[in-house]
Amino acid sequence: MRARDLLAVSPVVGLDSPVIDAARLLAEQDLPGLIVVAADGAPVAILPGTQVLRLAVPGYCQDDPALARVVDEAHADTLFDDLHGRTVREALPRQGRELPVTDPDATALELAALMARTRSPLVAIVEHGRLVGAVTLQALLDRMLGS
Amino acid sequence: MRARDLLAVSPVVGLDSPVIDAARLLAEQDLPGLIVVAADGAPVAILPGTQVLRLAVPGYCQDDPALARVVDEAHADTLFDDLHGRTVREALPRQGRELPVTDPDATALELAALMARTRSPLVAIVEHGRLVGAVTLQALLDRMLGS
C-alpha cells in the first residue's frame, strides 16, 4: 500500500486567505487541518483547526483559560467576529514547524512515521513539485485496521 | 451557548487498555482523539491519534522518516502488528501535558481558549468529578459558524 492508494483531494488555503474561510472549510469538510500553499501552489504549512482558534481567543484567555469565564456568555458567543480581516498567515505558528510532506510512493510506514514525528493528522502529497492531495490519519487507520 | 449544549458521548479507554482497541475506536468513530480514564473513571489524558502511531513506528523511523523507505512495502503494511500487547499507557507522551478539561457551564470562549492553549481538538467535560462527555473542535466550529 502506498500513499497514492489513500490520496484524497484536499482543499487548500493561501497564506493571505481570510482565516474565517479556513474555519468554514474545516467545519464543513470535517478536516483535521488544512494545507496552506504559497503563491506558486507549493505547500508551505499545515494549519491545524486549534490554531484558527488561537486568533479568535484574546491573549489573556490563552494564558489562563479560567479568565475566559469572566467574559459574559453573549460576548463569548461572538468570538469569531474577531477573525474577520485576519489572514491564514497570522494563524500559523510563529516558529515554522516541519512540514509533513511526502510523495505518492510513500509506504504506510513512512506516512505513519511522518504523522507521529510531526504530530500532524494530515500529510501533504507532492509529485513533481505539485500538490496532488493529502492522506489523513483517518484514512491510514482505516486501511491498516481493515475497517 | 455552553459546553452542555455541544456535549457528545465520548468513548473512553483505560490506561491499561490495549492500544490496538484505541486505534480501532479512533478509526471507527472518526474521532480526533480519545479520553483516557483512570481506574476511578476520572479523565487523566487525551490520546491523540498521532500518538498511537508512535508506538507502531520503530524509533529509527521516527527520528528520520526517510529511513522508513528502506523497509519493504510488505513489512511496512504490517506495522500495526507491533501494537499488539501494548497499552494506552505506553502510547501517552512521557511528559504529562495539561489536560483539556472543564465543566458543562464553560462558554464558547472558554472551550476555544482551552483547545487553543492545549492544541487539543477534544475537551473532556467533567461534572461533580464524573466524566459526562466531550466537546470536539468540530462541534464548536459548527456552532460558532452557524453551519
GROMACS .gro file of N, CA, C and O in nm, chain A residues 1-2 20 23-24 26-28 30-31 49-51 53-54 56-58 61-65 68-69 71 73 76-80 93 97-98 102-103 105-110 112-117 119-121 137-138 140-142 144-145 147, chain B residues 1-2 20 23-24 26-28 30-31 49-51 53-54 56-58 61-65 68-69 71 73 76-80 93 97-98 102-103 105-110 112-117 119-121 137-138 140-142 144-145 147:
model
  480
    1MET      N    1   0.084  -0.119   0.000
    1MET     CA    2   0.000   0.000   0.000
    1MET      C    3   0.088   0.125   0.000
    1MET      O    4   0.185   0.133   0.075
    2ARG      N    5   0.052   0.216  -0.085
    2ARG     CA    6   0.130   0.339  -0.098
    2ARG      C    7   0.041   0.461  -0.077
    2ARG      O    8  -0.082   0.451  -0.086
   20ILE      N    9  -1.122   3.318   0.832
   20ILE     CA   10  -1.261   3.274   0.853
   20ILE      C   11  -1.301   3.173   0.744
   20ILE      O   12  -1.378   3.080   0.770
   23ALA      N   13  -1.166   2.847   0.857
   23ALA     CA   14  -1.250   2.791   0.963
   23ALA      C   15  -1.374   2.725   0.903
   23ALA      O   16  -1.415   2.616   0.946
   24ARG      N   17  -1.432   2.789   0.802
   24ARG     CA   18  -1.551   2.732   0.738
   24ARG      C   19  -1.519   2.600   0.667
   24ARG      O   20  -1.595   2.503   0.674
   26LEU      N   21  -1.279   2.392   0.740
   26LEU     CA   22  -1.254   2.291   0.843
   26LEU      C   23  -1.386   2.236   0.897
   26LEU      O   24  -1.401   2.116   0.919
   27ALA      N   25  -1.481   2.327   0.919
   27ALA     CA   26  -1.610   2.287   0.976
   27ALA      C   27  -1.691   2.206   0.876
   27ALA      O   28  -1.744   2.100   0.908
   28GLU      N   29  -1.700   2.258   0.752
   28GLU     CA   30  -1.788   2.195   0.653
   28GLU      C   31  -1.736   2.059   0.610
   28GLU      O   32  -1.812   1.969   0.583
   30ASP      N   33  -1.514   1.868   0.775
   30ASP     CA   34  -1.475   1.778   0.883
   30ASP      C   35  -1.330   1.733   0.869
   30ASP      O   36  -1.300   1.614   0.871
   31LEU      N   37  -1.241   1.830   0.853
   31LEU     CA   38  -1.100   1.801   0.831
   31LEU      C   39  -1.020   1.826   0.958
   31LEU      O   40  -1.053   1.914   1.037
   49GLY      N   41  -0.681   2.296   1.308
   49GLY     CA   42  -0.800   2.369   1.350
   49GLY      C   43  -0.780   2.446   1.480
   49GLY      O   44  -0.830   2.557   1.496
   50THR      N   45  -0.702   2.388   1.571
   50THR     CA   46  -0.683   2.455   1.700
   50THR      C   47  -0.608   2.587   1.685
   50THR      O   48  -0.623   2.676   1.768
   51GLN      N   49  -0.530   2.601   1.577
   51GLN     CA   50  -0.456   2.726   1.556
   51GLN      C   51  -0.549   2.839   1.511
   51GLN      O   52  -0.523   2.956   1.537
   53LEU      N   53  -0.840   2.880   1.623
   53LEU     CA   54  -0.899   2.931   1.748
   53LEU      C   55  -0.807   3.031   1.817
   53LEU      O   56  -0.853   3.125   1.881
   54ARG      N   57  -0.676   3.009   1.805
   54ARG     CA   58  -0.582   3.099   1.873
   54ARG      C   59  -0.605   3.244   1.835
   54ARG      O   60  -0.590   3.333   1.917
   56ALA      N   61  -0.886   3.373   1.750
   56ALA     CA   62  -1.016   3.420   1.795
   56ALA      C   63  -1.018   3.445   1.946
   56ALA      O   64  -1.107   3.513   1.997
   57VAL      N   65  -0.919   3.391   2.014
   57VAL     CA   66  -0.918   3.399   2.160
   57VAL      C   67  -0.823   3.509   2.207
   57VAL      O   68  -0.706   3.508   2.170
   58PRO      N   69  -0.872   3.604   2.286
   58PRO     CA   70  -0.784   3.710   2.337
   58PRO      C   71  -0.665   3.649   2.413
   58PRO      O   72  -0.681   3.546   2.479
   61CYS      N   73  -0.688   3.519   2.772
   61CYS     CA   74  -0.761   3.394   2.795
   61CYS      C   75  -0.676   3.273   2.758
   61CYS      O   76  -0.695   3.164   2.813
   62GLN      N   77  -0.583   3.292   2.664
   62GLN     CA   78  -0.498   3.179   2.626
   62GLN      C   79  -0.402   3.145   2.739
   62GLN      O   80  -0.374   3.029   2.765
   63ASP      N   81  -0.352   3.249   2.803
   63ASP     CA   82  -0.259   3.224   2.914
   63ASP      C   83  -0.332   3.162   3.032
   63ASP      O   84  -0.276   3.079   3.103
   64ASP      N   85  -0.454   3.200   3.052
   64ASP     CA   86  -0.531   3.149   3.165
   64ASP      C   87  -0.678   3.133   3.123
   64ASP      O   88  -0.757   3.226   3.136
   65PRO      N   89  -0.712   3.011   3.072
   65PRO     CA   90  -0.850   2.990   3.022
   65PRO      C   91  -0.957   3.022   3.127
   65PRO      O   92  -1.070   3.053   3.091
   68ALA      N   93  -1.144   3.337   3.088
   68ALA     CA   94  -1.250   3.343   2.986
   68ALA      C   95  -1.387   3.339   3.052
   68ALA      O   96  -1.485   3.389   2.997
   69ARG      N   97  -1.394   3.281   3.174
   69ARG     CA   98  -1.524   3.269   3.240
   69ARG      C   99  -1.582   3.404   3.280
   69ARG      O  100  -1.704   3.418   3.292
   71VAL      N  101  -1.584   3.662   3.101
   71VAL     CA  102  -1.648   3.725   2.985
   71VAL      C  103  -1.790   3.670   2.977
   71VAL      O  104  -1.811   3.549   2.984
   73GLU      N  105  -2.159   3.544   2.856
   73GLU     CA  106  -2.190   3.446   2.753
   73GLU      C  107  -2.218   3.511   2.617
   73GLU      O  108  -2.176   3.461   2.513
   76ALA      N  109  -1.898   3.595   2.467
   76ALA     CA  110  -1.822   3.472   2.440
   76ALA      C  111  -1.868   3.408   2.310
   76ALA      O  112  -1.790   3.349   2.236
   77ASP      N  113  -1.999   3.424   2.281
   77ASP     CA  114  -2.055   3.363   2.160
   77ASP      C  115  -2.014   3.434   2.032
   77ASP      O  116  -2.033   3.381   1.923
   78THR      N  117  -1.960   3.553   2.045
   78THR     CA  118  -1.925   3.629   1.924
   78THR      C  119  -1.774   3.629   1.899
   78THR      O  120  -1.723   3.711   1.825
   79LEU      N  121  -1.705   3.534   1.961
   79LEU     CA  122  -1.559   3.539   1.950
   79LEU      C  123  -1.509   3.530   1.806
   79LEU      O  124  -1.404   3.581   1.775
   80PHE      N  125  -1.589   3.465   1.719
   80PHE     CA  126  -1.542   3.451   1.582
   80PHE      C  127  -1.549   3.582   1.503
   80PHE      O  128  -1.491   3.592   1.395
   93PRO      N  129   0.165   2.907   1.338
   93PRO     CA  130   0.259   2.922   1.450
   93PRO      C  131   0.378   3.008   1.406
   93PRO      O  132   0.423   2.996   1.292
   97ARG      N  133   0.724   2.498   1.158
   97ARG     CA  134   0.742   2.358   1.201
   97ARG      C  135   0.773   2.275   1.078
   97ARG      O  136   0.748   2.315   0.966
   98GLU      N  137   0.822   2.155   1.104
   98GLU     CA  138   0.848   2.062   0.994
   98GLU      C  139   0.717   2.035   0.920
   98GLU      O  140   0.615   2.006   0.982
  102THR      N  141   0.526   1.428   0.168
  102THR     CA  142   0.599   1.319   0.104
  102THR      C  143   0.543   1.301  -0.037
  102THR      O  144   0.469   1.386  -0.086
  103ASP      N  145   0.581   1.191  -0.102
  103ASP     CA  146   0.538   1.170  -0.240
  103ASP      C  147   0.442   1.052  -0.249
  103ASP      O  148   0.424   0.979  -0.151
  105ASP      N  149   0.461   0.765  -0.360
  105ASP     CA  150   0.518   0.631  -0.340
  105ASP      C  151   0.544   0.598  -0.193
  105ASP      O  152   0.589   0.487  -0.162
  106ALA      N  153   0.520   0.691  -0.104
  106ALA     CA  154   0.546   0.665   0.038
  106ALA      C  155   0.466   0.545   0.087
  106ALA      O  156   0.349   0.529   0.052
  107THR      N  157   0.531   0.460   0.167
  107THR     CA  158   0.462   0.343   0.223
  107THR      C  159   0.382   0.382   0.348
  107THR      O  160   0.395   0.493   0.399
  108ALA      N  161   0.302   0.286   0.396
  108ALA     CA  162   0.224   0.308   0.519
  108ALA      C  163   0.317   0.346   0.634
  108ALA      O  164   0.285   0.433   0.715
  109LEU      N  165   0.433   0.282   0.639
  109LEU     CA  166   0.527   0.308   0.749
  109LEU      C  167   0.581   0.452   0.740
  109LEU      O  168   0.594   0.521   0.843
  110GLU      N  169   0.610   0.497   0.619
  110GLU     CA  170   0.659   0.635   0.603
  110GLU      C  171   0.553   0.736   0.645
  110GLU      O  172   0.582   0.836   0.711
  112ALA      N  173   0.304   0.687   0.852
  112ALA     CA  174   0.286   0.679   0.997
  112ALA      C  175   0.401   0.751   1.069
  112ALA      O  176   0.380   0.822   1.167
  113ALA      N  177   0.524   0.732   1.019
  113ALA     CA  178   0.640   0.795   1.081
  113ALA      C  179   0.630   0.948   1.072
  113ALA      O  180   0.659   1.019   1.168
  114LEU      N  181   0.585   0.996   0.957
  114LEU     CA  182   0.570   1.141   0.939
  114LEU      C  183   0.464   1.199   1.032
  114LEU      O  184   0.483   1.303   1.095
  115MET      N  185   0.349   1.130   1.039
  115MET     CA  186   0.240   1.178   1.126
  115MET      C  187   0.283   1.175   1.272
  115MET      O  188   0.254   1.267   1.349
  116ALA      N  189   0.353   1.067   1.312
  116ALA     CA  190   0.396   1.054   1.451
  116ALA      C  191   0.498   1.163   1.485
  116ALA      O  192   0.489   1.226   1.590
  117ARG      N  193   0.593   1.185   1.395
  117ARG     CA  194   0.701   1.279   1.421
  117ARG      C  195   0.652   1.424   1.428
  117ARG      O  196   0.692   1.501   1.514
  119ARG      N  197   0.332   1.508   1.463
  119ARG     CA  198   0.203   1.513   1.534
  119ARG      C  199   0.094   1.575   1.448
  119ARG      O  200   0.004   1.643   1.498
  120SER      N  201   0.104   1.553   1.316
  120SER     CA  202   0.003   1.606   1.224
  120SER      C  203  -0.084   1.492   1.172
  120SER      O  204  -0.033   1.393   1.120
  121PRO      N  205  -0.217   1.504   1.184
  121PRO     CA  206  -0.305   1.400   1.132
  121PRO      C  207  -0.329   1.414   0.981
  121PRO      O  208  -0.419   1.351   0.926
  137LEU      N  209  -0.484   1.081   0.882
  137LEU     CA  210  -0.466   0.975   0.982
  137LEU      C  211  -0.583   0.878   0.976
  137LEU      O  212  -0.567   0.757   0.986
  138GLN      N  213  -0.703   0.934   0.958
  138GLN     CA  214  -0.823   0.853   0.950
  138GLN      C  215  -0.813   0.749   0.838
  138GLN      O  216  -0.842   0.631   0.857
  140LEU      N  217  -0.545   0.637   0.695
  140LEU     CA  218  -0.437   0.541   0.724
  140LEU      C  219  -0.484   0.437   0.827
  140LEU      O  220  -0.462   0.317   0.809
  141LEU      N  221  -0.550   0.483   0.933
  141LEU     CA  222  -0.601   0.390   1.035
  141LEU      C  223  -0.702   0.294   0.973
  141LEU      O  224  -0.698   0.173   0.999
  142ASP      N  225  -0.794   0.348   0.893
  142ASP     CA  226  -0.897   0.264   0.831
  142ASP      C  227  -0.832   0.151   0.751
  142ASP      O  228  -0.870   0.035   0.761
  144MET      N  229  -0.512   0.037   0.767
  144MET     CA  230  -0.425  -0.052   0.843
  144MET      C  231  -0.505  -0.148   0.929
  144MET      O  232  -0.460  -0.259   0.959
  145LEU      N  233  -0.623  -0.105   0.973
  145LEU     CA  234  -0.704  -0.189   1.061
  145LEU      C  235  -0.806  -0.270   0.982
  145LEU      O  236  -0.883  -0.346   1.038
  147SER      N  237  -1.076  -0.175   0.846
  147SER     CA  238  -1.217  -0.146   0.876
  147SER      C  239  -1.280  -0.068   0.762
  147SER      O  240  -1.215  -0.034   0.665
  148MET      N  241  -2.437   3.014   2.475
  148MET     CA  242  -2.405   2.875   2.447
  148MET      C  243  -2.301   2.824   2.547
  148MET      O  244  -2.203   2.891   2.577
  149ARG      N  245  -2.328   2.707   2.597
  149ARG     CA  246  -2.242   2.647   2.699
  149ARG      C  247  -2.196   2.508   2.655
  149ARG      O  248  -2.257   2.447   2.566
  167ILE      N  249  -0.436  -0.118   2.059
  167ILE     CA  250  -0.500  -0.152   1.931
  167ILE      C  251  -0.651  -0.125   1.938
  167ILE      O  252  -0.714  -0.086   1.840
  170ALA      N  253  -0.692   0.239   1.877
  170ALA     CA  254  -0.678   0.268   1.733
  170ALA      C  255  -0.808   0.236   1.659
  170ALA      O  256  -0.853   0.312   1.573
  171ARG      N  257  -0.870   0.125   1.696
  171ARG     CA  258  -0.997   0.087   1.631
  171ARG      C  259  -1.108   0.187   1.661
  171ARG      O  260  -1.186   0.222   1.574
  173LEU      N  261  -1.070   0.504   1.734
  173LEU     CA  262  -1.040   0.626   1.661
  173LEU      C  263  -1.083   0.613   1.515
  173LEU      O  264  -1.139   0.705   1.456
  174ALA      N  265  -1.055   0.496   1.458
  174ALA     CA  266  -1.086   0.473   1.315
  174ALA      C  267  -1.236   0.463   1.293
  174ALA      O  268  -1.292   0.528   1.205
  175GLU      N  269  -1.303   0.383   1.377
  175GLU     CA  270  -1.445   0.357   1.356
  175GLU      C  271  -1.531   0.479   1.382
  175GLU      O  272  -1.630   0.503   1.316
  177ASP      N  273  -1.426   0.799   1.390
  177ASP     CA  274  -1.377   0.922   1.327
  177ASP      C  275  -1.355   1.033   1.430
  177ASP      O  276  -1.407   1.143   1.418
  178LEU      N  277  -1.277   0.998   1.532
  178LEU     CA  278  -1.253   1.092   1.641
  178LEU      C  279  -1.114   1.153   1.630
  178LEU      O  280  -1.021   1.089   1.581
  196GLY      N  281  -0.463   1.066   1.803
  196GLY     CA  282  -0.441   0.956   1.709
  196GLY      C  283  -0.295   0.944   1.667
  196GLY      O  284  -0.243   0.832   1.651
  197THR      N  285  -0.227   1.056   1.652
  197THR     CA  286  -0.089   1.051   1.607
  197THR      C  287   0.002   0.983   1.709
  197THR      O  288   0.106   0.928   1.673
  198GLN      N  289  -0.039   0.984   1.836
  198GLN     CA  290   0.042   0.919   1.939
  198GLN      C  291   0.034   0.767   1.931
  198GLN      O  292   0.127   0.697   1.968
  200LEU      N  293   0.023   0.609   1.659
  200LEU     CA  294   0.119   0.573   1.554
  200LEU      C  295   0.261   0.564   1.608
  200LEU      O  296   0.340   0.482   1.562
  201ARG      N  297   0.291   0.648   1.706
  201ARG     CA  298   0.429   0.648   1.760
  201ARG      C  299   0.470   0.510   1.808
  201ARG      O  300   0.586   0.471   1.796
  203ALA      N  301   0.366   0.231   1.689
  203ALA     CA  302   0.374   0.136   1.578
  203ALA      C  303   0.497   0.158   1.492
  203ALA      O  304   0.536   0.072   1.414
  204VAL      N  305   0.558   0.275   1.508
  204VAL     CA  306   0.670   0.311   1.420
  204VAL      C  307   0.802   0.289   1.495
  204VAL      O  308   0.821   0.343   1.604
  205PRO      N  309   0.894   0.210   1.437
  205PRO     CA  310   1.023   0.190   1.504
  205PRO      C  311   1.093   0.323   1.527
  205PRO      O  312   1.081   0.414   1.446
  208CYS      N  313   1.279   0.517   1.255
  208CYS     CA  314   1.198   0.583   1.151
  208CYS      C  315   1.139   0.715   1.201
  208CYS      O  316   1.112   0.805   1.123
  209GLN      N  317   1.117   0.722   1.332
  209GLN     CA  318   1.061   0.847   1.385
  209GLN      C  319   1.163   0.959   1.378
  209GLN      O  320   1.130   1.073   1.349
  210ASP      N  321   1.288   0.923   1.406
  210ASP     CA  322   1.391   1.025   1.401
  210ASP      C  323   1.416   1.070   1.257
  210ASP      O  324   1.445   1.185   1.230
  211ASP      N  325   1.403   0.977   1.165
  211ASP     CA  326   1.428   1.009   1.025
  211ASP      C  327   1.330   0.931   0.937
  211ASP      O  328   1.358   0.818   0.897
  212PRO      N  329   1.213   0.993   0.908
  212PRO     CA  330   1.110   0.920   0.832
  212PRO      C  331   1.161   0.867   0.698
  212PRO      O  332   1.107   0.771   0.644
  215ALA      N  333   1.230   0.506   0.673
  215ALA     CA  334   1.116   0.416   0.659
  215ALA      C  335   1.108   0.361   0.517
  215ALA      O  336   1.056   0.252   0.493
  216ARG      N  337   1.164   0.437   0.422
  216ARG     CA  338   1.153   0.395   0.281
  216ARG      C  339   1.233   0.268   0.253
  216ARG      O  340   1.201   0.193   0.162
  218VAL      N  341   1.239   0.013   0.432
  218VAL     CA  342   1.163  -0.105   0.474
  218VAL      C  343   1.070  -0.142   0.359
  218VAL      O  344   1.000  -0.056   0.305
  220GLU      N  345   0.766  -0.279   0.123
  220GLU     CA  346   0.623  -0.248   0.135
  220GLU      C  347   0.547  -0.353   0.216
  220GLU      O  348   0.462  -0.320   0.297
  223ALA      N  349   0.611  -0.288   0.568
  223ALA     CA  350   0.555  -0.158   0.605
  223ALA      C  351   0.405  -0.171   0.632
  223ALA      O  352   0.349  -0.103   0.718
  224ASP      N  353   0.340  -0.261   0.558
  224ASP     CA  354   0.195  -0.278   0.572
  224ASP      C  355   0.156  -0.348   0.702
  224ASP      O  356   0.039  -0.348   0.740
  225THR      N  357   0.251  -0.412   0.767
  225THR     CA  358   0.218  -0.487   0.889
  225THR      C  359   0.258  -0.412   1.016
  225THR      O  360   0.268  -0.470   1.122
  226LEU      N  361   0.280  -0.280   1.003
  226LEU     CA  362   0.333  -0.207   1.118
  226LEU      C  363   0.242  -0.213   1.239
  226LEU      O  364   0.288  -0.206   1.352
  227PHE      N  365   0.112  -0.231   1.216
  227PHE     CA  366   0.020  -0.234   1.329
  227PHE      C  367   0.031  -0.363   1.409
  227PHE      O  368  -0.021  -0.370   1.521
  240PRO      N  369   0.230   1.052   2.584
  240PRO     CA  370   0.358   1.124   2.589
  240PRO      C  371   0.419   1.108   2.728
  240PRO      O  372   0.348   1.109   2.828
  244ARG      N  373   0.097   1.629   2.991
  244ARG     CA  374   0.059   1.760   2.939
  244ARG      C  375  -0.065   1.807   3.012
  244ARG      O  376  -0.135   1.730   3.075
  245GLU      N  377  -0.092   1.936   2.998
  245GLU     CA  378  -0.213   1.991   3.058
  245GLU      C  379  -0.334   1.920   2.999
  245GLU      O  380  -0.346   1.907   2.877
  249THR      N  381  -1.295   2.079   3.141
  249THR     CA  382  -1.373   2.187   3.202
  249THR      C  383  -1.509   2.130   3.243
  249THR      O  384  -1.528   2.009   3.242
  250ASP      N  385  -1.601   2.218   3.278
  250ASP     CA  386  -1.732   2.171   3.325
  250ASP      C  387  -1.841   2.211   3.225
  250ASP      O  388  -1.815   2.288   3.133
  252ASP      N  389  -2.071   2.417   3.225
  252ASP     CA  390  -2.106   2.558   3.217
  252ASP      C  391  -2.005   2.641   3.137
  252ASP      O  392  -2.025   2.762   3.120
  253ALA      N  393  -1.899   2.579   3.090
  253ALA     CA  394  -1.797   2.654   3.016
  253ALA      C  395  -1.858   2.719   2.892
  253ALA      O  396  -1.941   2.659   2.823
  254THR      N  397  -1.818   2.845   2.866
  254THR     CA  398  -1.869   2.916   2.748
  254THR      C  399  -1.787   2.877   2.625
  254THR      O  400  -1.683   2.811   2.634
  255ALA      N  401  -1.835   2.925   2.509
  255ALA     CA  402  -1.764   2.900   2.383
  255ALA      C  403  -1.621   2.953   2.392
  255ALA      O  404  -1.526   2.890   2.344
  256LEU      N  405  -1.606   3.068   2.454
  256LEU     CA  406  -1.473   3.129   2.465
  256LEU      C  407  -1.380   3.043   2.552
  256LEU      O  408  -1.263   3.024   2.519
  257GLU      N  409  -1.434   2.989   2.660
  257GLU     CA  410  -1.352   2.902   2.745
  257GLU      C  411  -1.308   2.776   2.672
  257GLU      O  412  -1.193   2.732   2.683
  259ALA      N  413  -1.281   2.740   2.347
  259ALA     CA  414  -1.184   2.779   2.243
  259ALA      C  415  -1.047   2.804   2.305
  259ALA      O  416  -0.944   2.764   2.249
  260ALA      N  417  -1.045   2.872   2.420
  260ALA     CA  418  -0.918   2.903   2.486
  260ALA      C  419  -0.846   2.775   2.529
  260ALA      O  420  -0.725   2.761   2.512
  261LEU      N  421  -0.923   2.679   2.579
  261LEU     CA  422  -0.864   2.552   2.621
  261LEU      C  423  -0.806   2.475   2.502
  261LEU      O  424  -0.696   2.421   2.508
  262MET      N  425  -0.884   2.469   2.392
  262MET     CA  426  -0.836   2.397   2.273
  262MET      C  427  -0.713   2.464   2.215
  262MET      O  428  -0.618   2.398   2.173
  263ALA      N  429  -0.715   2.599   2.211
  263ALA     CA  430  -0.601   2.673   2.155
  263ALA      C  431  -0.477   2.652   2.241
  263ALA      O  432  -0.368   2.626   2.189
  264ARG      N  433  -0.494   2.660   2.372
  264ARG     CA  434  -0.381   2.651   2.464
  264ARG      C  435  -0.318   2.513   2.465
  264ARG      O  436  -0.196   2.498   2.466
  266ARG      N  437  -0.375   2.282   2.232
  266ARG     CA  438  -0.370   2.229   2.094
  266ARG      C  439  -0.443   2.097   2.084
  266ARG      O  440  -0.406   2.009   2.006
  267SER      N  441  -0.548   2.081   2.164
  267SER     CA  442  -0.627   1.958   2.161
  267SER      C  443  -0.762   1.986   2.095
  267SER      O  444  -0.834   2.076   2.137
  268PRO      N  445  -0.800   1.906   1.994
  268PRO     CA  446  -0.931   1.925   1.931
  268PRO      C  447  -1.043   1.859   2.009
  268PRO      O  448  -1.153   1.844   1.958
  284LEU      N  449  -1.359   2.009   1.859
  284LEU     CA  450  -1.336   2.131   1.782
  284LEU      C  451  -1.441   2.143   1.671
  284LEU      O  452  -1.493   2.251   1.644
  285GLN      N  453  -1.471   2.028   1.609
  285GLN     CA  454  -1.570   2.025   1.501
  285GLN      C  455  -1.704   2.080   1.549
  285GLN      O  456  -1.766   2.163   1.481
  287LEU      N  457  -1.764   2.274   1.802
  287LEU     CA  458  -1.751   2.416   1.836
  287LEU      C  459  -1.750   2.502   1.709
  287LEU      O  460  -1.821   2.604   1.702
  288LEU      N  461  -1.674   2.460   1.609
  288LEU     CA  462  -1.669   2.536   1.482
  288LEU      C  463  -1.807   2.538   1.417
  288LEU      O  464  -1.853   2.644   1.371
  289ASP      N  465  -1.874   2.423   1.414
  289ASP     CA  466  -2.007   2.416   1.352
  289ASP      C  467  -2.101   2.517   1.417
  289ASP      O  468  -2.172   2.591   1.349
  291MET      N  469  -2.023   2.786   1.611
  291MET     CA  470  -1.981   2.925   1.604
  291MET      C  471  -2.001   2.982   1.463
  291MET      O  472  -2.021   3.102   1.446
  292LEU      N  473  -1.992   2.895   1.363
  292LEU     CA  474  -2.006   2.943   1.225
  292LEU      C  475  -2.148   2.928   1.176
  292LEU      O  476  -2.180   2.962   1.061
  294SER      N  477  -2.305   2.667   1.088
  294SER     CA  478  -2.321   2.577   0.972
  294SER      C  479  -2.390   2.448   1.017
  294SER      O  480  -2.422   2.431   1.133
   0.00000   0.00000   0.00000
